[in-house]
Amino acid sequence: MTPRKSVETELSRERIMDTARSLFVKEGYQSVSMRKIAKELDYTHGAIYYHFENKAELFYALVKEDFSLLDGVLEKILRQDFGEREKLRKILLGFIEFGLTHPNHYEIMFLTRDEDVQSHLKKGPDQSYELFAHAIYELCGRKVNMKTIWSIFLSIHGFAAVYCRSGQTYEDVSDLAESHVSLLLKAIDM
Amino acid sequence: MTPRKSVETELSRERIMDTARSLFVKEGYQSVSMRKIAKELDYTHGAIYYHFENKAELFYALVKEDFSLLDGVLEKILRQDFGEREKLRKILLGFIEFGLTHPNHYEIMFLTRDEDVQSHLKKGPDQSYELFAHAIYELCGRKVNMKTIWSIFLSIHGFAAVYCRSGQTYEDVSDLAESHVSLLLKAIDM
DNA sequence: CAATATTATTAAACAGTGGTCAATTACAGG
DNA sequence: CCTGTAATTGACCACTGTTTAATAATATTG
C-alpha cells in the first residue's frame, strides 16, 4: 500500500545491523529470523534484502566487526607495560575473557557451523589467529615453534568454546581460566 | 488412502535411527529434515512422529549411542597391555581420533548448540567425561588434581572441535595431534 | 470365527522459515 | 513539473517441524 517511508526514517545497513546484532546476541543465529529483525525495525523482511544479499551476509557483516573487537583487545594488551611473560599470560587470558564476555560473538566467530555463514567466514579467523600467533611468538623470544603456538591456541579455544556456552561470566570461571593458562605456560617453559 | 503397511515392512525405532544416522552423519542436523528421513524410508514424515516425539528426541537417541561408542573406544585402550604413560598418550589420542573419525558424531555430542537438542543432552557428556577423567587420574598415579584433568580435556576438545570440522582425516593430522598431546603431557610432567 | 479394540500410517493442515519479485511510492535532479 | 531512480511493500514460492482426524491392518477378545 505505502512503499517507501519518509526519508528520515529510512533504513540503512547500520540500523539493520544494530538491531540484528542485539537479537543475534540474545537468541543466536538460528532462532533469529529475517522477519523478526524486520518486525523489530518496523519494516517488512523484504526491505532487509534490499540492503543485504541474505541472512548470512548480514550475519557476516556483524562477525567482521566482532573480529576487529577481538583484535583491539589483543593489541591493547600488547601495548601495555608488562614483562613479556606477563603479557603472554594476559594475551591468553584476554582471549578467554573475550569469549566469555561476548559469548554470542564467540559463538558466531568460532563455533557456528551453518554452511552459508561458514562460506563467508574466511579471512576473519585467520587474521585474528595471525595476530595471536605472532604475539605469542614474539613474547616467547621467538624460541617456540609454530606447531606449539597452534596447540596453545587450540587449548585456549577449547576452554572458551565450552564456557562461552555455559552461561557463566568470566568472573565465575577466572580462577579456572588462570590455572588453565598456567598449565599451558608450563608446557612451553614460560 | 492406505494407512498401515504390511507388518513385515513396519517401521521401527531401529529402522528410523539407521536411516536418520546415515543422513545426519552425511549432512548434519540442520539440513536433514523429517521429510527427508521419511522419504528415504519410503514413509510419510508423520509416521516418524509416531515413534519419536520430535526431531530432537530422534537425534538424541543417536547421540546416546555415540557416547557408548566413545566409552567403548576409551575402555578398550584401558584394557590394553601398555605402560601407564603410553596408555595416557593413547587415551588422549584416542579421543581425538574418535572426533576425527566420526566428525558428525562429535559435532552432535559436543558441538551442537540447538536448544532442543541441548536440553536432552545431559548425562551423556558428563558420563563420558567421568570415564575420561578417572582414566587420566589413575594413569597419572593419582598425583594430578581435578582442575588439571579438566584443563587437559578442554585442550584435547579444542583440537577435536576444530579439526572435526576441517574435513581432514585423522591420518592427515595425526602428526599434529601427537605433538599436541606431547605438549599436554609435558605440562603434567608425564 | 466374528466383533471389537488397538496400532501404525496417511494426508491435510498450521504457523513459521529464507528468499524473490513485480508493483508502487518518495525522493532527487534537470 | 517531469522523469528516473531508490526504497519498500506484499504476495508468492518451496521448504521446515509439528499436530491431528481419518483410516486400514493387525491383535485381542467373546
Short mmCIF file of C-alpha atoms (C1' of nucleotides) in Angstrom, two decimals:
data_model
loop_
_atom_site.label_atom_id
_atom_site.label_comp_id
_atom_site.label_asym_id
_atom_site.label_seq_id
_atom_site.Cartn_x
_atom_site.Cartn_y
_atom_site.Cartn_z
CA MET A 1 0.00 0.00 0.00
CA THR A 2 2.67 2.52 1.00
CA PRO A 3 6.10 1.64 -0.32
CA ARG A 4 8.96 3.90 0.64
CA LYS A 5 8.75 5.56 4.03
CA SER A 6 9.79 9.14 4.67
CA VAL A 7 13.49 9.74 4.24
CA GLU A 8 14.32 10.50 7.88
CA THR A 9 13.32 7.04 8.96
CA GLU A 10 14.90 5.33 6.00
CA LEU A 11 16.52 2.00 6.64
CA SER A 12 20.29 1.67 6.48
CA ARG A 13 22.85 -1.08 6.86
CA GLU A 14 23.81 0.47 10.18
CA ARG A 15 20.31 0.45 11.61
CA ILE A 16 19.70 -3.10 10.48
CA MET A 17 22.99 -4.28 11.91
CA ASP A 18 22.35 -2.67 15.29
CA THR A 19 19.02 -4.38 15.66
CA ALA A 20 20.23 -7.65 14.20
CA ARG A 21 23.24 -7.75 16.50
CA SER A 22 21.24 -7.35 19.67
CA LEU A 23 18.84 -10.05 18.53
CA PHE A 24 21.58 -12.45 17.44
CA VAL A 25 23.45 -11.89 20.68
CA LYS A 26 20.33 -12.59 22.70
CA GLU A 27 18.94 -15.51 20.74
CA GLY A 28 21.59 -16.89 18.41
CA TYR A 29 21.78 -17.21 14.65
CA GLN A 30 19.24 -19.92 14.04
CA SER A 31 16.39 -18.60 16.12
CA VAL A 32 16.50 -15.07 14.79
CA SER A 33 14.59 -14.77 11.53
CA MET A 34 14.71 -12.02 8.98
CA ARG A 35 11.07 -11.35 9.80
CA LYS A 36 11.90 -10.96 13.48
CA ILE A 37 14.60 -8.41 12.70
CA ALA A 38 12.29 -6.57 10.33
CA LYS A 39 9.47 -6.52 12.87
CA GLU A 40 11.80 -5.02 15.47
CA LEU A 41 12.67 -2.33 12.93
CA ASP A 42 9.03 -1.89 11.98
CA TYR A 43 9.69 -2.91 8.39
CA THR A 44 8.90 -5.87 6.18
CA HIS A 45 11.56 -8.52 5.81
CA GLY A 46 11.82 -7.84 2.11
CA ALA A 47 13.32 -4.44 2.90
CA ILE A 48 16.32 -6.06 4.57
CA TYR A 49 17.05 -7.95 1.37
CA TYR A 50 17.48 -4.64 -0.35
CA HIS A 51 20.39 -3.83 1.96
CA PHE A 52 21.85 -7.31 2.43
CA GLU A 53 22.04 -10.17 -0.01
CA ASN A 54 20.84 -12.70 2.52
CA LYS A 55 20.83 -13.64 6.18
CA ALA A 56 24.38 -14.99 6.08
CA GLU A 57 25.74 -11.78 4.61
CA LEU A 58 24.06 -9.71 7.29
CA PHE A 59 25.44 -12.04 9.90
CA TYR A 60 28.90 -11.92 8.45
CA ALA A 61 28.90 -8.13 8.47
CA LEU A 62 28.50 -8.38 12.24
CA VAL A 63 31.15 -11.05 12.62
CA LYS A 64 33.63 -8.89 10.79
CA GLU A 65 33.16 -6.18 13.39
CA ASP A 66 33.49 -8.73 16.17
CA PHE A 67 36.88 -9.79 14.91
CA SER A 68 38.04 -6.21 14.96
CA LEU A 69 36.91 -6.03 18.55
CA LEU A 70 38.99 -9.08 19.46
CA ASP A 71 41.99 -7.71 17.59
CA GLY A 72 41.58 -4.49 19.54
CA VAL A 73 41.58 -6.33 22.85
CA LEU A 74 44.74 -8.22 21.97
CA GLU A 75 46.53 -5.17 20.63
CA LYS A 76 45.71 -3.18 23.73
CA ILE A 77 47.34 -5.82 25.89
CA LEU A 78 50.44 -5.83 23.69
CA ARG A 79 50.82 -2.08 24.11
CA GLN A 80 50.65 -2.26 27.89
CA ASP A 81 53.75 -2.02 30.01
CA PHE A 82 54.30 -5.50 31.40
CA GLY A 83 57.04 -8.06 31.23
CA GLU A 84 56.90 -10.48 28.34
CA ARG A 85 55.85 -13.42 30.46
CA GLU A 86 53.09 -11.35 31.99
CA LYS A 87 51.94 -10.11 28.59
CA LEU A 88 51.81 -13.66 27.38
CA ARG A 89 49.60 -14.63 30.30
CA LYS A 90 47.39 -11.65 29.67
CA ILE A 91 47.03 -12.43 25.98
CA LEU A 92 45.84 -15.95 26.69
CA LEU A 93 43.51 -14.81 29.45
CA GLY A 94 42.36 -11.93 27.27
CA PHE A 95 41.27 -14.32 24.59
CA ILE A 96 39.28 -16.35 27.08
CA GLU A 97 37.80 -13.26 28.65
CA PHE A 98 36.71 -12.05 25.24
CA GLY A 99 34.95 -15.36 24.63
CA LEU A 100 33.16 -15.31 27.94
CA THR A 101 32.26 -11.64 27.86
CA HIS A 102 30.88 -11.89 24.32
CA PRO A 103 29.68 -15.48 24.22
CA ASN A 104 27.41 -14.97 21.25
CA HIS A 105 30.13 -13.16 19.38
CA TYR A 106 32.47 -16.01 20.11
CA GLU A 107 29.84 -18.44 19.02
CA ILE A 108 29.46 -16.58 15.77
CA MET A 109 33.18 -16.24 15.21
CA PHE A 110 34.47 -19.67 16.05
CA LEU A 111 31.61 -22.03 16.69
CA THR A 112 28.91 -21.55 14.08
CA ARG A 113 28.66 -24.44 11.69
CA ASP A 114 25.99 -23.08 9.37
CA GLU A 115 27.30 -23.57 5.86
CA ASP A 116 26.14 -20.24 4.48
CA VAL A 117 27.88 -18.43 7.29
CA GLN A 118 31.00 -20.59 7.17
CA SER A 119 31.44 -19.80 3.50
CA HIS A 120 31.66 -16.08 4.21
CA LEU A 121 33.98 -16.64 7.16
CA LYS A 122 37.44 -16.82 5.71
CA LYS A 123 39.85 -14.02 6.47
CA GLY A 124 38.40 -13.12 9.87
CA PRO A 125 39.58 -16.09 11.94
CA ASP A 126 42.84 -16.42 10.03
CA GLN A 127 43.74 -12.79 10.55
CA SER A 128 42.89 -12.82 14.24
CA TYR A 129 44.88 -16.00 14.68
CA GLU A 130 47.77 -14.43 12.83
CA LEU A 131 47.85 -11.60 15.36
CA PHE A 132 47.53 -14.06 18.23
CA ALA A 133 50.27 -16.32 16.89
CA HIS A 134 52.65 -13.51 16.14
CA ALA A 135 52.20 -12.07 19.62
CA ILE A 136 52.96 -15.40 21.25
CA TYR A 137 55.96 -15.95 19.02
CA GLU A 138 57.47 -12.61 19.91
CA LEU A 139 56.63 -12.84 23.59
CA CYS A 140 58.37 -16.20 23.80
CA GLY A 141 61.56 -14.70 22.46
CA ARG A 142 60.99 -16.47 19.13
CA LYS A 143 62.05 -19.70 20.76
CA VAL A 144 58.81 -21.58 20.22
CA ASN A 145 57.74 -23.27 17.02
CA MET A 146 54.55 -22.81 15.01
CA LYS A 147 53.06 -26.18 15.88
CA THR A 148 53.33 -25.33 19.54
CA ILE A 149 51.66 -21.97 19.12
CA TRP A 150 48.82 -23.63 17.28
CA SER A 151 48.45 -26.14 20.11
CA ILE A 152 48.27 -23.34 22.63
CA PHE A 153 45.59 -21.65 20.59
CA LEU A 154 43.55 -24.85 20.29
CA SER A 155 43.79 -25.38 24.03
CA ILE A 156 42.64 -21.86 24.80
CA HIS A 157 39.88 -22.22 22.27
CA GLY A 158 38.72 -25.44 23.93
CA PHE A 159 38.28 -23.55 27.16
CA ALA A 160 36.49 -20.62 25.57
CA ALA A 161 34.28 -22.86 23.44
CA VAL A 162 32.98 -24.82 26.39
CA TYR A 163 32.48 -21.92 28.77
CA CYS A 164 31.01 -19.44 26.34
CA ARG A 165 28.02 -21.77 26.24
CA SER A 166 27.79 -22.31 29.95
CA GLY A 167 26.07 -19.04 30.76
CA GLN A 168 28.77 -18.26 33.33
CA THR A 169 30.58 -14.94 33.39
CA TYR A 170 34.33 -14.52 33.15
CA GLU A 171 34.44 -13.73 36.85
CA ASP A 172 32.74 -17.02 37.62
CA VAL A 173 35.48 -19.01 35.96
CA SER A 174 38.50 -16.72 36.11
CA ASP A 175 40.23 -19.00 38.63
CA LEU A 176 39.84 -21.95 36.34
CA ALA A 177 40.97 -19.88 33.38
CA GLU A 178 44.10 -18.81 35.22
CA SER A 179 45.06 -22.32 36.14
CA HIS A 180 44.35 -23.44 32.58
CA VAL A 181 46.67 -20.77 31.25
CA SER A 182 49.33 -21.57 33.85
CA LEU A 183 49.28 -25.18 32.73
CA LEU A 184 49.81 -24.15 29.13
CA LEU A 185 52.60 -21.75 30.01
CA LYS A 186 54.32 -24.51 31.90
CA ALA A 187 54.09 -26.68 28.80
CA ILE A 188 56.12 -24.12 26.87
CA ASP A 189 58.53 -23.46 29.73
CA MET A 190 57.33 -19.96 30.48
CA MET B 1 -5.51 -43.73 1.19
CA THR B 2 -3.76 -46.77 2.62
CA PRO B 3 -2.78 -46.28 6.23
CA ARG B 4 -0.74 -49.03 7.86
CA LYS B 5 1.56 -51.02 5.62
CA SER B 6 2.00 -54.79 5.89
CA VAL B 7 3.60 -55.91 9.12
CA GLU B 8 6.91 -57.14 7.70
CA THR B 9 7.85 -53.70 6.48
CA GLU B 10 6.56 -51.96 9.58
CA LEU B 11 8.54 -49.01 10.75
CA SER B 12 10.56 -49.30 13.95
CA ARG B 13 12.75 -47.07 16.06
CA GLU B 14 15.72 -49.08 14.84
CA ARG B 15 14.97 -48.64 11.16
CA ILE B 16 14.35 -44.95 11.56
CA MET B 17 17.53 -44.46 13.55
CA ASP B 18 19.64 -46.29 10.98
CA THR B 19 18.44 -44.11 8.16
CA ALA B 20 18.49 -40.94 10.23
CA ARG B 21 22.02 -41.60 11.42
CA SER B 22 23.45 -42.00 7.95
CA LEU B 23 21.70 -38.82 6.83
CA PHE B 24 22.74 -36.80 9.89
CA VAL B 25 26.31 -38.02 9.56
CA LYS B 26 26.37 -37.03 5.90
CA GLU B 27 24.55 -33.71 6.09
CA GLY B 28 24.33 -32.55 9.70
CA TYR B 29 21.40 -31.88 11.99
CA GLN B 30 20.02 -28.73 10.46
CA SER B 31 19.94 -29.77 6.85
CA VAL B 32 18.27 -33.11 7.41
CA SER B 33 14.51 -32.74 7.63
CA MET B 34 11.99 -35.19 8.95
CA ARG B 35 10.56 -35.34 5.44
CA LYS B 36 13.97 -36.28 4.04
CA ILE B 37 14.34 -39.12 6.51
CA ALA B 38 10.81 -40.31 5.80
CA LYS B 39 11.34 -40.18 2.06
CA GLU B 40 14.47 -42.31 2.39
CA LEU B 41 12.39 -44.81 4.36
CA ASP B 42 9.55 -44.57 1.87
CA TYR B 43 7.11 -43.33 4.50
CA THR B 44 5.39 -40.08 5.25
CA HIS B 45 7.07 -37.86 7.77
CA GLY B 46 4.09 -38.11 10.10
CA ALA B 47 4.92 -41.77 10.70
CA ILE B 48 8.20 -40.86 12.36
CA TYR B 49 6.32 -38.81 14.91
CA TYR B 50 4.55 -41.96 16.00
CA HIS B 51 7.90 -43.44 17.03
CA PHE B 52 9.71 -40.30 18.21
CA GLU B 53 8.31 -37.29 19.97
CA ASN B 54 10.18 -34.88 17.73
CA LYS B 55 13.34 -34.33 15.75
CA ALA B 56 15.43 -33.59 18.82
CA GLU B 57 14.41 -36.82 20.52
CA LEU B 58 15.31 -38.83 17.46
CA PHE B 59 18.60 -37.04 17.29
CA TYR B 60 19.29 -37.60 20.94
CA ALA B 61 18.64 -41.31 20.62
CA LEU B 62 21.54 -41.38 18.17
CA VAL B 63 23.78 -39.28 20.36
CA LYS B 64 23.25 -41.65 23.24
CA GLU B 65 24.61 -44.48 21.16
CA ASP B 66 27.53 -42.33 20.04
CA PHE B 67 28.57 -41.76 23.62
CA SER B 68 28.57 -45.50 24.21
CA LEU B 69 30.81 -45.85 21.19
CA LEU B 70 33.28 -43.34 22.62
CA ASP B 71 33.18 -45.04 26.00
CA GLY B 72 33.93 -48.31 24.24
CA VAL B 73 36.94 -46.84 22.50
CA LEU B 74 38.37 -45.48 25.75
CA GLU B 75 37.70 -48.67 27.68
CA LYS B 76 39.38 -50.77 25.03
CA ILE B 77 42.52 -48.70 25.34
CA LEU B 78 42.48 -49.05 29.12
CA ARG B 79 42.32 -52.82 28.83
CA GLN B 80 45.31 -52.98 26.52
CA ASP B 81 48.74 -54.01 27.77
CA PHE B 82 50.78 -50.85 27.76
CA GLY B 83 52.67 -48.83 30.30
CA GLU B 84 50.71 -46.13 32.08
CA ARG B 85 52.38 -43.30 30.27
CA GLU B 86 51.70 -44.97 26.93
CA LYS B 87 48.09 -45.63 27.88
CA LEU B 88 47.68 -42.00 28.82
CA ARG B 89 49.01 -40.94 25.43
CA LYS B 90 46.72 -43.38 23.72
CA ILE B 91 43.66 -42.18 25.64
CA LEU B 92 44.24 -38.59 24.60
CA LEU B 93 44.98 -39.55 21.02
CA GLY B 94 42.03 -41.95 21.08
CA PHE B 95 39.69 -39.14 21.98
CA ILE B 96 40.99 -37.03 19.12
CA GLU B 97 40.88 -39.95 16.71
CA PHE B 98 37.28 -40.59 17.68
CA GLY B 99 36.41 -36.99 16.94
CA LEU B 100 38.10 -37.02 13.55
CA THR B 101 36.87 -40.42 12.52
CA HIS B 102 33.28 -39.59 13.46
CA PRO B 103 33.18 -35.85 12.90
CA ASN B 104 29.43 -35.64 12.72
CA HIS B 105 29.08 -37.75 15.83
CA TYR B 106 31.50 -35.46 17.60
CA GLU B 107 29.59 -32.48 16.32
CA ILE B 108 26.40 -33.93 17.71
CA MET B 109 27.94 -34.87 21.02
CA PHE B 110 29.97 -31.83 21.90
CA LEU B 111 29.33 -29.07 19.42
CA THR B 112 25.64 -28.81 18.68
CA ARG B 113 24.07 -25.69 20.06
CA ASP B 114 20.46 -26.31 19.07
CA GLU B 115 18.38 -25.70 22.17
CA ASP B 116 16.01 -28.62 21.69
CA VAL B 117 18.95 -30.96 21.36
CA GLN B 118 20.94 -29.39 24.15
CA SER B 119 18.05 -29.86 26.57
CA HIS B 120 18.09 -33.62 26.01
CA LEU B 121 21.87 -33.76 26.27
CA LYS B 122 22.66 -34.09 29.94
CA LYS B 123 24.09 -37.34 31.20
CA GLY B 124 25.90 -38.31 28.01
CA PRO B 125 28.77 -35.84 28.08
CA ASP B 126 29.10 -35.95 31.86
CA GLN B 127 29.36 -39.71 31.92
CA SER B 128 31.91 -39.88 29.11
CA TYR B 129 33.95 -37.17 30.78
CA GLU B 130 33.78 -39.07 34.06
CA LEU B 131 35.35 -42.09 32.38
CA PHE B 132 37.96 -39.91 30.70
CA ALA B 133 38.83 -38.06 33.91
CA HIS B 134 39.02 -41.20 36.00
CA ALA B 135 41.30 -42.87 33.48
CA ILE B 136 43.68 -39.92 33.48
CA TYR B 137 43.65 -39.70 37.25
CA GLU B 138 44.59 -43.34 37.62
CA LEU B 139 47.14 -43.31 34.83
CA CYS B 140 48.92 -40.37 36.44
CA GLY B 141 49.33 -42.29 39.65
CA ARG B 142 46.64 -40.13 41.29
CA LYS B 143 49.16 -37.32 41.51
CA VAL B 144 47.25 -34.84 39.38
CA ASN B 145 44.38 -32.66 40.53
CA MET B 146 40.91 -32.35 39.08
CA LYS B 147 41.38 -28.87 37.68
CA THR B 148 44.36 -30.10 35.71
CA ILE B 149 42.45 -33.03 34.28
CA TRP B 150 39.68 -30.72 33.20
CA SER B 151 42.24 -28.47 31.50
CA ILE B 152 43.65 -31.41 29.64
CA PHE B 153 40.21 -32.37 28.49
CA LEU B 154 39.42 -28.85 27.31
CA SER B 155 42.68 -28.74 25.40
CA ILE B 156 42.02 -32.04 23.69
CA HIS B 157 38.48 -30.94 22.96
CA GLY B 158 39.78 -27.74 21.37
CA PHE B 159 41.81 -29.81 18.95
CA ALA B 160 38.99 -32.19 18.14
CA ALA B 161 36.45 -29.39 17.81
CA VAL B 162 38.49 -27.52 15.23
CA TYR B 163 39.61 -30.50 13.18
CA CYS B 164 36.38 -32.43 13.15
CA ARG B 165 35.06 -29.58 11.00
CA SER B 166 38.05 -29.35 8.71
CA GLY B 167 37.15 -32.32 6.54
CA GLN B 168 40.57 -33.83 7.17
CA THR B 169 41.03 -37.43 8.28
CA TYR B 170 42.84 -38.50 11.42
CA GLU B 171 45.73 -39.66 9.28
CA ASP B 172 46.03 -36.20 7.78
CA VAL B 173 46.56 -34.60 11.16
CA SER B 174 47.95 -37.41 13.30
CA ASP B 175 51.36 -35.75 13.45
CA LEU B 176 49.85 -32.55 14.75
CA ALA B 177 47.70 -34.49 17.17
CA GLU B 178 50.71 -36.31 18.54
CA SER B 179 52.64 -33.13 19.12
CA HIS B 180 49.58 -31.56 20.72
CA VAL B 181 49.28 -34.48 23.10
CA SER B 182 53.01 -34.44 23.83
CA LEU B 183 52.76 -30.80 24.80
CA LEU B 184 49.94 -31.54 27.20
CA LEU B 185 51.75 -34.49 28.72
CA LYS B 186 54.75 -32.28 29.28
CA ALA B 187 52.52 -29.82 31.09
CA ILE B 188 51.63 -32.51 33.61
CA ASP B 189 55.16 -33.90 33.84
CA MET B 190 54.40 -37.18 32.10
"C1'" DC C 1 -14.88 -67.19 13.51
"C1'" DA C 2 -16.82 -62.52 14.25
"C1'" DA C 3 -16.73 -58.30 16.64
"C1'" DT C 4 -14.03 -55.13 18.67
"C1'" DA C 5 -10.01 -52.61 20.24
"C1'" DT C 6 -5.56 -51.18 19.32
"C1'" DT C 7 -1.79 -49.79 16.50
"C1'" DA C 8 0.59 -47.77 12.64
"C1'" DT C 9 0.07 -44.89 8.87
"C1'" DT C 10 -1.55 -41.22 5.74
"C1'" DA C 11 -2.88 -36.79 4.20
"C1'" DA C 12 -4.07 -32.42 5.15
"C1'" DA C 13 -3.43 -28.62 7.79
"C1'" DC C 14 -0.77 -24.86 10.65
"C1'" DA C 15 2.47 -21.46 11.51
"C1'" DG C 16 6.84 -20.45 10.67
"C1'" DT C 17 11.28 -20.06 7.64
"C1'" DG C 18 14.68 -17.86 3.80
"C1'" DG C 19 14.32 -15.84 -0.46
"C1'" DT C 20 12.34 -13.47 -4.93
"C1'" DC C 21 9.93 -10.05 -7.46
"C1'" DA C 22 6.50 -7.01 -9.70
"C1'" DA C 23 4.20 -3.09 -8.28
"C1'" DT C 24 4.35 1.14 -6.05
"C1'" DT C 25 5.65 5.31 -3.87
"C1'" DA C 26 9.13 9.06 -2.08
"C1'" DC C 27 12.54 11.48 -3.34
"C1'" DA C 28 16.43 13.90 -6.29
"C1'" DG C 29 17.99 16.23 -10.37
"C1'" DG C 30 17.32 18.54 -14.57
"C1'" DC D 1 6.98 19.97 -13.43
"C1'" DC D 2 8.58 15.87 -15.22
"C1'" DT D 3 11.33 11.86 -15.12
"C1'" DG D 4 14.30 8.41 -13.35
"C1'" DT D 5 15.90 6.07 -9.57
"C1'" DA D 6 15.91 4.33 -4.86
"C1'" DA D 7 13.48 2.15 -1.17
"C1'" DT D 8 9.63 -0.51 0.41
"C1'" DT D 9 5.66 -3.45 0.27
"C1'" DG D 10 3.04 -7.58 -0.04
"C1'" DA D 11 2.12 -11.52 -2.45
"C1'" DC D 12 4.29 -15.54 -3.55
"C1'" DC D 13 7.50 -19.91 -3.61
"C1'" DA D 14 9.25 -24.04 -1.64
"C1'" DC D 15 10.54 -25.50 2.43
"C1'" DT D 16 10.56 -26.58 7.72
"C1'" DG D 17 8.76 -29.03 12.36
"C1'" DT D 18 4.64 -30.46 14.38
"C1'" DT D 19 -0.36 -31.79 15.14
"C1'" DT D 20 -4.42 -34.33 14.17
"C1'" DA D 21 -8.59 -36.60 12.14
"C1'" DA D 22 -9.42 -40.38 9.43
"C1'" DT D 23 -8.42 -44.98 8.27
"C1'" DA D 24 -6.71 -49.59 7.28
"C1'" DA D 25 -4.00 -53.59 9.13
"C1'" DT D 26 -3.36 -56.20 12.87
"C1'" DA D 27 -4.24 -58.18 17.74
"C1'" DT D 28 -7.40 -59.35 21.19
"C1'" DT D 29 -11.42 -60.89 22.88
"C1'" DG D 30 -16.03 -63.26 23.28
#
